[in-house]
Amino acid sequence: MSNDGWCAIGLGSNLGDSKAILTGAIERLKIHPQIELLAVSSWYLTAPIGPPQPDYVNGCATIETSLTPLDLLDVLQSIEAEFGRVRQEVWGARTLDLDLLLYGDRIIDLPILQIPHPHMCDRAFVLIPLAEIAPDRIEPSSGESIATLAKKLESSGVKLLL
Ligand code: ROI
């Protein structure tokens, strides 16, 4: 595998048995022949951003992959579908959300895929778990490290899930 294939993935769920769903999604990533799972963060219970809805369980994973960004997006969407995600409202509750946050230091701006994830820098539910497993990685739009970005955010809505 080329060493350009380092990626960060954000995971979230607020419908069903969220922790079991997220653990199941990690297992699916782990068995994919073109994905090597590098690290998985702790799971966090997070207050919902957006319209009122149940709290989320969020976490992040880092992988190394030989898949292209669009092929990886396909894999993530098929895992979401496998866990029963139905895309309804854009900001609504969901059984499983898998976001491709970073792909090396690439900047991609396509209608179906924006990398870095356009909202990651202002979301504590993304940066706090990611800072656990990739603190020194640079977010290429801001040029700042994940740890630096995480420290700037108000984090009271993000609590370790025990
Ligand atoms: N809020 C939290 N806390 N966690 C999420 O994963 C999440 N995902 C979303 C929106 C609706 C923006 N809010 C969220 O898509």
PDB file of C-alpha atoms and ligand atoms in Angstrom:
ATOM      1  CA  MET A   1       0.000   0.000   0.000  1.00  0.00           C
ATOM      2  CA  SER A   2       1.233   3.525  -0.739  1.00  0.00           C
ATOM      3  CA  ASN A   3       1.836   5.658   2.310  1.00  0.00           C
ATOM      4  CA  ASP A   4      -0.451   8.363   0.895  1.00  0.00           C
ATOM      5  CA  GLY A   5      -3.416   6.214   1.885  1.00  0.00           C
ATOM      6  CA  TRP A   6      -3.648   7.305   5.527  1.00  0.00           C
ATOM      7  CA  CYS A   7      -7.224   8.306   6.343  1.00  0.00           C
ATOM      8  CA  ALA A   8      -9.285   9.435   9.297  1.00  0.00           C
ATOM      9  CA  ILE A   9     -12.910   8.361   9.573  1.00  0.00           C
ATOM     10  CA  GLY A  10     -15.532   9.784  11.932  1.00  0.00           C
ATOM     11  CA  LEU A  11     -18.203   7.450  13.271  1.00  0.00           C
ATOM     12  CA  GLY A  12     -21.511   8.433  14.823  1.00  0.00           C
ATOM     13  CA  SER A  13     -24.835   6.889  15.811  1.00  0.00           C
ATOM     14  CA  ASN A  14     -27.876   8.026  17.779  1.00  0.00           C
ATOM     15  CA  LEU A  15     -30.492   5.408  16.907  1.00  0.00           C
ATOM     16  CA  GLY A  16     -30.580   1.796  18.086  1.00  0.00           C
ATOM     17  CA  ASP A  17     -27.783   0.141  20.085  1.00  0.00           C
ATOM     18  CA  SER A  18     -25.255   2.782  19.051  1.00  0.00           C
ATOM     19  CA  LYS A  19     -22.165   1.289  20.668  1.00  0.00           C
ATOM     20  CA  ALA A  20     -22.833  -2.163  19.156  1.00  0.00           C
ATOM     21  CA  ILE A  21     -23.486  -0.566  15.742  1.00  0.00           C
ATOM     22  CA  LEU A  22     -20.221   1.400  15.877  1.00  0.00           C
ATOM     23  CA  THR A  23     -18.255  -1.648  16.999  1.00  0.00           C
ATOM     24  CA  GLY A  24     -19.840  -3.594  14.144  1.00  0.00           C
ATOM     25  CA  ALA A  25     -18.825  -0.908  11.664  1.00  0.00           C
ATOM     26  CA  ILE A  26     -15.227  -1.095  12.926  1.00  0.00           C
ATOM     27  CA  GLU A  27     -15.292  -4.871  12.373  1.00  0.00           C
ATOM     28  CA  ARG A  28     -16.451  -4.310   8.759  1.00  0.00           C
ATOM     29  CA  LEU A  29     -13.560  -1.901   8.143  1.00  0.00           C
ATOM     30  CA  LYS A  30     -11.132  -4.363   9.733  1.00  0.00           C
ATOM     31  CA  ILE A  31     -12.036  -7.236   7.398  1.00  0.00           C
ATOM     32  CA  HIS A  32     -11.931  -5.221   4.172  1.00  0.00           C
ATOM     33  CA  PRO A  33      -8.997  -6.517   2.095  1.00  0.00           C
ATOM     34  CA  GLN A  34      -7.883  -3.021   1.050  1.00  0.00           C
ATOM     35  CA  ILE A  35      -8.145  -1.440   4.496  1.00  0.00           C
ATOM     36  CA  GLU A  36      -5.692  -1.763   7.363  1.00  0.00           C
ATOM     37  CA  LEU A  37      -7.171  -0.505  10.615  1.00  0.00           C
ATOM     38  CA  LEU A  38      -4.526   1.511  12.471  1.00  0.00           C
ATOM     39  CA  ALA A  39      -6.278   2.907  15.548  1.00  0.00           C
ATOM     40  CA  VAL A  40      -9.729   3.388  17.058  1.00  0.00           C
ATOM     41  CA  SER A  41     -10.492   6.121  19.604  1.00  0.00           C
ATOM     42  CA  SER A  42     -12.551   5.757  22.747  1.00  0.00           C
ATOM     43  CA  TRP A  43     -16.296   6.173  22.325  1.00  0.00           C
ATOM     44  CA  TYR A  44     -17.867   9.437  23.489  1.00  0.00           C
ATOM     45  CA  LEU A  45     -21.410  10.383  24.407  1.00  0.00           C
ATOM     46  CA  THR A  46     -22.046  13.725  22.700  1.00  0.00           C
ATOM     47  CA  ALA A  47     -24.795  16.326  22.769  1.00  0.00           C
ATOM     48  CA  PRO A  48     -26.487  16.616  19.365  1.00  0.00           C
ATOM     49  CA  ILE A  49     -25.449  19.483  17.090  1.00  0.00           C
ATOM     50  CA  GLY A  50     -28.421  20.622  15.015  1.00  0.00           C
ATOM     51  CA  PRO A  51     -32.107  19.936  15.629  1.00  0.00           C
ATOM     52  CA  PRO A  52     -33.230  18.319  18.911  1.00  0.00           C
ATOM     53  CA  GLN A  53     -32.601  14.561  18.805  1.00  0.00           C
ATOM     54  CA  PRO A  54     -31.052  11.897  21.046  1.00  0.00           C
ATOM     55  CA  ASP A  55     -27.405  12.154  22.170  1.00  0.00           C
ATOM     56  CA  TYR A  56     -24.880  10.550  19.851  1.00  0.00           C
ATOM     57  CA  VAL A  57     -22.134   8.053  20.397  1.00  0.00           C
ATOM     58  CA  ASN A  58     -19.110   9.285  18.413  1.00  0.00           C
ATOM     59  CA  GLY A  59     -15.578   8.104  17.817  1.00  0.00           C
ATOM     60  CA  CYS A  60     -12.858   8.105  15.159  1.00  0.00           C
ATOM     61  CA  ALA A  61     -10.700   5.546  13.419  1.00  0.00           C
ATOM     62  CA  THR A  62      -7.510   5.845  11.392  1.00  0.00           C
ATOM     63  CA  ILE A  63      -6.777   3.493   8.515  1.00  0.00           C
ATOM     64  CA  GLU A  64      -4.281   2.887   5.745  1.00  0.00           C
ATOM     65  CA  THR A  65      -5.923   2.040   2.438  1.00  0.00           C
ATOM     66  CA  SER A  66      -5.129   1.394  -1.219  1.00  0.00           C
ATOM     67  CA  LEU A  67      -8.677   2.474  -2.149  1.00  0.00           C
ATOM     68  CA  THR A  68      -9.109   5.808  -3.912  1.00  0.00           C
ATOM     69  CA  PRO A  69     -11.109   8.450  -2.023  1.00  0.00           C
ATOM     70  CA  LEU A  70     -14.234   7.768  -4.093  1.00  0.00           C
ATOM     71  CA  ASP A  71     -13.909   3.992  -3.727  1.00  0.00           C
ATOM     72  CA  LEU A  72     -13.448   4.406   0.022  1.00  0.00           C
ATOM     73  CA  LEU A  73     -16.560   6.627   0.095  1.00  0.00           C
ATOM     74  CA  ASP A  74     -18.469   3.789  -1.635  1.00  0.00           C
ATOM     75  CA  VAL A  75     -17.261   1.312   0.984  1.00  0.00           C
ATOM     76  CA  LEU A  76     -18.295   3.635   3.839  1.00  0.00           C
ATOM     77  CA  GLN A  77     -21.743   4.171   2.313  1.00  0.00           C
ATOM     78  CA  SER A  78     -22.284   0.454   1.849  1.00  0.00           C
ATOM     79  CA  ILE A  79     -21.372  -0.175   5.505  1.00  0.00           C
ATOM     80  CA  GLU A  80     -23.854   2.568   6.504  1.00  0.00           C
ATOM     81  CA  ALA A  81     -26.518   0.872   4.387  1.00  0.00           C
ATOM     82  CA  GLU A  82     -25.717  -2.517   5.885  1.00  0.00           C
ATOM     83  CA  PHE A  83     -26.433  -1.116   9.350  1.00  0.00           C
ATOM     84  CA  GLY A  84     -29.798   0.145   8.251  1.00  0.00           C
ATOM     85  CA  ARG A  85     -29.089   3.756   7.612  1.00  0.00           C
ATOM     86  CA  VAL A  86     -31.897   5.408   5.736  1.00  0.00           C
ATOM     87  CA  ARG A  87     -30.982   8.885   4.564  1.00  0.00           C
ATOM     88  CA  GLN A  88     -33.873  11.069   5.602  1.00  0.00           C
ATOM     89  CA  GLU A  89     -33.398  14.599   6.883  1.00  0.00           C
ATOM     90  CA  VAL A  90     -29.907  15.982   6.341  1.00  0.00           C
ATOM     91  CA  TRP A  91     -29.467  16.807  10.041  1.00  0.00           C
ATOM     92  CA  GLY A  92     -31.651  14.021  11.448  1.00  0.00           C
ATOM     93  CA  ALA A  93     -31.004  11.055  13.728  1.00  0.00           C
ATOM     94  CA  ARG A  94     -29.192   8.106  12.199  1.00  0.00           C
ATOM     95  CA  THR A  95     -28.210   4.530  13.031  1.00  0.00           C
ATOM     96  CA  LEU A  96     -24.745   4.948  11.498  1.00  0.00           C
ATOM     97  CA  ASP A  97     -22.838   7.825  10.006  1.00  0.00           C
ATOM     98  CA  LEU A  98     -19.350   7.243   8.587  1.00  0.00           C
ATOM     99  CA  ASP A  99     -17.564  10.420   7.506  1.00  0.00           C
ATOM    100  CA  LEU A 100     -14.340  10.455   5.556  1.00  0.00           C
ATOM    101  CA  LEU A 101     -12.562  13.266   7.433  1.00  0.00           C
ATOM    102  CA  LEU A 102      -9.027  13.239   6.063  1.00  0.00           C
ATOM    103  CA  TYR A 103      -7.262  11.417   3.231  1.00  0.00           C
ATOM    104  CA  GLY A 104      -3.529  12.075   3.676  1.00  0.00           C
ATOM    105  CA  ASP A 105      -3.043  15.776   3.070  1.00  0.00           C
ATOM    106  CA  ARG A 106      -5.353  15.860   0.071  1.00  0.00           C
ATOM    107  CA  ILE A 107      -7.914  18.568  -0.514  1.00  0.00           C
ATOM    108  CA  ILE A 108     -10.863  17.312  -2.587  1.00  0.00           C
ATOM    109  CA  ASP A 109     -13.866  19.424  -3.522  1.00  0.00           C
ATOM    110  CA  LEU A 110     -16.395  17.373  -5.460  1.00  0.00           C
ATOM    111  CA  PRO A 111     -20.182  17.622  -5.133  1.00  0.00           C
ATOM    112  CA  ILE A 112     -20.303  14.173  -3.475  1.00  0.00           C
ATOM    113  CA  LEU A 113     -17.072  14.359  -1.477  1.00  0.00           C
ATOM    114  CA  GLN A 114     -15.311  17.171   0.290  1.00  0.00           C
ATOM    115  CA  ILE A 115     -12.052  16.406   2.102  1.00  0.00           C
ATOM    116  CA  PRO A 116     -11.112  17.588   4.661  1.00  0.00           C
ATOM    117  CA  HIS A 117     -14.652  17.190   5.957  1.00  0.00           C
ATOM    118  CA  PRO A 118     -16.004  20.779   5.753  1.00  0.00           C
ATOM    119  CA  HIS A 119     -17.281  20.894   9.351  1.00  0.00           C
ATOM    120  CA  MET A 120     -14.611  18.926  11.180  1.00  0.00           C
ATOM    121  CA  CYS A 121     -12.711  21.954  12.512  1.00  0.00           C
ATOM    122  CA  ASP A 122     -15.708  23.239  14.461  1.00  0.00           C
ATOM    123  CA  ARG A 123     -17.006  19.929  15.809  1.00  0.00           C
ATOM    124  CA  ALA A 124     -15.707  18.805  19.189  1.00  0.00           C
ATOM    125  CA  PHE A 125     -17.416  15.408  18.688  1.00  0.00           C
ATOM    126  CA  VAL A 126     -14.987  14.850  15.769  1.00  0.00           C
ATOM    127  CA  LEU A 127     -11.785  16.532  16.974  1.00  0.00           C
ATOM    128  CA  ILE A 128     -11.719  15.261  20.559  1.00  0.00           C
ATOM    129  CA  PRO A 129     -11.779  11.566  19.579  1.00  0.00           C
ATOM    130  CA  LEU A 130      -9.453  12.202  16.619  1.00  0.00           C
ATOM    131  CA  ALA A 131      -6.967  14.046  18.860  1.00  0.00           C
ATOM    132  CA  GLU A 132      -6.675  10.842  20.905  1.00  0.00           C
ATOM    133  CA  ILE A 133      -5.336   8.819  17.970  1.00  0.00           C
ATOM    134  CA  ALA A 134      -3.866  11.422  15.561  1.00  0.00           C
ATOM    135  CA  PRO A 135      -2.935  14.558  17.548  1.00  0.00           C
ATOM    136  CA  ASP A 136      -0.023  15.589  15.323  1.00  0.00           C
ATOM    137  CA  ARG A 137      -1.710  15.169  11.948  1.00  0.00           C
ATOM    138  CA  ILE A 138      -2.203  18.440  10.080  1.00  0.00           C
ATOM    139  CA  GLU A 139      -5.680  19.410   8.879  1.00  0.00           C
ATOM    140  CA  PRO A 140      -4.657  20.688   5.435  1.00  0.00           C
ATOM    141  CA  SER A 141      -7.252  23.486   5.044  1.00  0.00           C
ATOM    142  CA  SER A 142      -6.188  25.279   8.228  1.00  0.00           C
ATOM    143  CA  GLY A 143      -2.595  24.025   8.379  1.00  0.00           C
ATOM    144  CA  GLU A 144      -3.085  23.321  12.079  1.00  0.00           C
ATOM    145  CA  SER A 145      -2.671  20.087  13.998  1.00  0.00           C
ATOM    146  CA  ILE A 146      -5.677  18.108  15.222  1.00  0.00           C
ATOM    147  CA  ALA A 147      -4.561  18.656  18.836  1.00  0.00           C
ATOM    148  CA  THR A 148      -4.367  22.439  18.330  1.00  0.00           C
ATOM    149  CA  LEU A 149      -7.775  22.562  16.651  1.00  0.00           C
ATOM    150  CA  ALA A 150      -9.325  20.386  19.372  1.00  0.00           C
ATOM    151  CA  LYS A 151      -8.042  22.655  22.154  1.00  0.00           C
ATOM    152  CA  LYS A 152      -9.817  25.672  20.628  1.00  0.00           C
ATOM    153  CA  LEU A 153     -13.267  24.101  20.916  1.00  0.00           C
ATOM    154  CA  GLU A 154     -15.745  24.157  23.754  1.00  0.00           C
ATOM    155  CA  SER A 155     -15.906  20.499  24.744  1.00  0.00           C
ATOM    156  CA  SER A 156     -18.472  20.266  27.566  1.00  0.00           C
ATOM    157  CA  GLY A 157     -20.917  18.349  25.307  1.00  0.00           C
ATOM    158  CA  VAL A 158     -18.404  15.536  24.662  1.00  0.00           C
ATOM    159  CA  LYS A 159     -18.039  12.977  27.457  1.00  0.00           C
ATOM    160  CA  LEU A 160     -16.167   9.691  27.549  1.00  0.00           C
ATOM    161  CA  LEU A 161     -18.622   6.786  27.323  1.00  0.00           C
ATOM    162  CA  LEU A 162     -17.910   4.470  30.210  1.00  0.00           C
TER     163      LEU A 162
HETATM  164  N1  ROI B   1     -24.178  15.767  16.593  1.00  0.00           N
HETATM  165  C1  ROI B   1     -23.353  14.961  17.289  1.00  0.00           C
HETATM  166  N2  ROI B   1     -23.157  15.204  18.581  1.00  0.00           N
HETATM  167  N3  ROI B   1     -22.723  13.900  16.723  1.00  0.00           N
HETATM  168  C2  ROI B   1     -22.887  13.605  15.403  1.00  0.00           C
HETATM  169  O1  ROI B   1     -22.295  12.626  14.906  1.00  0.00           O
HETATM  170  C3  ROI B   1     -23.729  14.435  14.629  1.00  0.00           C
HETATM  171  N4  ROI B   1     -23.933  14.209  13.304  1.00  0.00           N
HETATM  172  C4  ROI B   1     -24.679  15.023  12.560  1.00  0.00           C
HETATM  173  C5  ROI B   1     -25.353  16.239  13.131  1.00  0.00           C
HETATM  174  C6  ROI B   1     -26.841  16.181  12.809  1.00  0.00           C
HETATM  175  C7  ROI B   1     -24.719  17.455  12.497  1.00  0.00           C
HETATM  176  N5  ROI B   1     -25.180  16.346  14.566  1.00  0.00           N
HETATM  177  C8  ROI B   1     -24.373  15.529  15.269  1.00  0.00           C
HETATM  178  O2  ROI B   1     -24.810  14.788  11.264  1.00  0.00           O
END
